Amino acid sequence: MAKVALLIGVSEYEPGLNPLAGAVKDVDAIQRVLQHPDMGGFNKADITVLKNPQRQAMEEAIEALFFNRQKDDLVLVYFSGHGIKDDIGRLYLATRQTRKNSKGELIRTTAVAASLIHDVMENSRSRRQVIILDCCFSGAFAQGMKAKDDGSLDIKNQLVETKQPEEVQGRAVLTSSSAIEYSFEQEGSELSVYTRYLVEGIEKGAADTDNDGVISVDELHSYARKKVQEAAPAMKPEIYAIKEGYKIQLAKAPIGDPKLQYRKEVEQCIRNGQVSRIGRRILNRRQSELGLSTEEVAKIENEVLEPYRKRQQNLEEYEEALTEALEDEGSLSQHTREDLKRLQQVLQLRDQDITPIEARLIPARQQEGEADETTGSHEPLAKDIAPEPPPSTTDEDNLSSEKGVDYTKLRDLLAAQKWKEADYETYLVMLQAVGRKEHDWIREEELLNFPCTDLRIIDQLWVKYSNGHFGFSVQKEIYFSVGGKLNSEYDEEAWNKFGDRVGWSREENWISYEQLTFDTTAPKGHLPLRCCWLLLGGVFSWEGRRKGVCSLLLRLVNCNI
């Protein structure tokens, strides 16, 4: 089995495309971690590096990479530079000679078509193929260069899908941004923001979320995506994969390394960009247990907190710009608003990030005028709507357990709207139903065979006493409504949409149990959850929780709940 890689960085371009000074540095950083014997484990001779290549040289290198491969070979292509769509939505990777014609349209023969990469992948014997694109798919052109941008770019069909499924064991494409986003270099950093965290995830071992000593494609993507969005929340790195593409192993990670253990503790202790007070106590204890010096832990904490600090700097810069504009104009002109929108994009801030700033600084009358222009009316706030009272507790509830479990306490807690206590009681009664005790966890096979009668009792109690707001069946309907499927293939897009809908993720980050909302102002389907967070051997990663939830939903379907 061989591991081969082609690393391409394009920093220099013809007039019309902005230079990207960090692209060739990205390549150097990726090469460093891939060829390190304790990380990527690629042989130096098996890594080809191209910096600012001509189109033909780039195409020949891509073909050579996939040619004459064996089935078990791992083939990796990394590209840092401009990605461009033509007028019908086809993706091209820009080369140093990419340019436009007199009508401002892309001259296709000066760029490398994604279809070429797809074709050579299809014709290669290698069954493990990984493409990493640190580039944007829109906004790459400078003023005057046309590119139709309707937000559509079908990466899955252009690079991932195969007509020979029996020949492909796994294929994955990782991108730094979605089809309608910019993918900026981070100011003050030598590397692009996405590549920086890919490298960090491998170099520090931090991407090994399940602590098995191996970093898979999905683990690396999840780590980089989380860190990117801590620093630049408007960026949304994506992953597209078929078959076992998510689980292709890219690198090794140390097991039992004290610094790595401390880094993961820090990640768990951050609340709103800071280490919480309780978290500080935990970290002090862990520092002592792991035998780390004050200097070592300070360095680790600074590295982990850096993206949060960068995001805060961006928010402060936007606030300063808005303040200056209001001082100069009083009432913002359309031209100034367009400039502020552009600054928001450059700072990688979302609308919800800047809304509190604008609410604070822009005069209320001006905001009301804008709201009237855009919506014509004001919607009532959710908090102004009184919630329906819960149903009264009666003896009509069917609490007859198939396994002899007493559900009286759960019913009473739900009737009293003690949602947090009820969530914990749900965890306890589910343990009892499979013959386990407190502080244990439910195994996946036990959940897939959970007694239907008991599962129906638990669900009906949650649905009844929350007036249809909470419950397993409520979660099931939401999951299917966002396109979720209950099969072996991991649909990250559907899972992320589901997490957003039920409030398990905020600002693109999956929340901790302490951040749940234990009242009916929470999103529909927010509860119950604790029973699934303690599934699968006590794994506390969201990967383990996802498997738990999906297993539970599958059981609901099989039980006709």
CSV table of C-alpha atoms in Angstrom, one decimal, residues 99-107 144-146:
chain,number,residue,atom,x,y,z
A,99,ARG,CA,-7.3,35.1,-17.6
A,100,LYS,CA,-10.4,36.5,-19.2
A,101,ASN,CA,-11.4,37.4,-22.7
A,102,SER,CA,-12.5,40.8,-24.0
A,103,LYS,CA,-16.0,40.2,-22.7
A,104,GLY,CA,-14.8,39.5,-19.2
A,105,GLU,CA,-15.4,35.7,-19.4
A,106,LEU,CA,-13.1,33.0,-18.2
A,107,ILE,CA,-10.8,31.6,-20.9
A,144,GLY,CA,-14.5,43.6,-14.5
A,145,MET,CA,-14.1,39.9,-14.8
A,146,LYS,CA,-17.5,38.2,-15.1
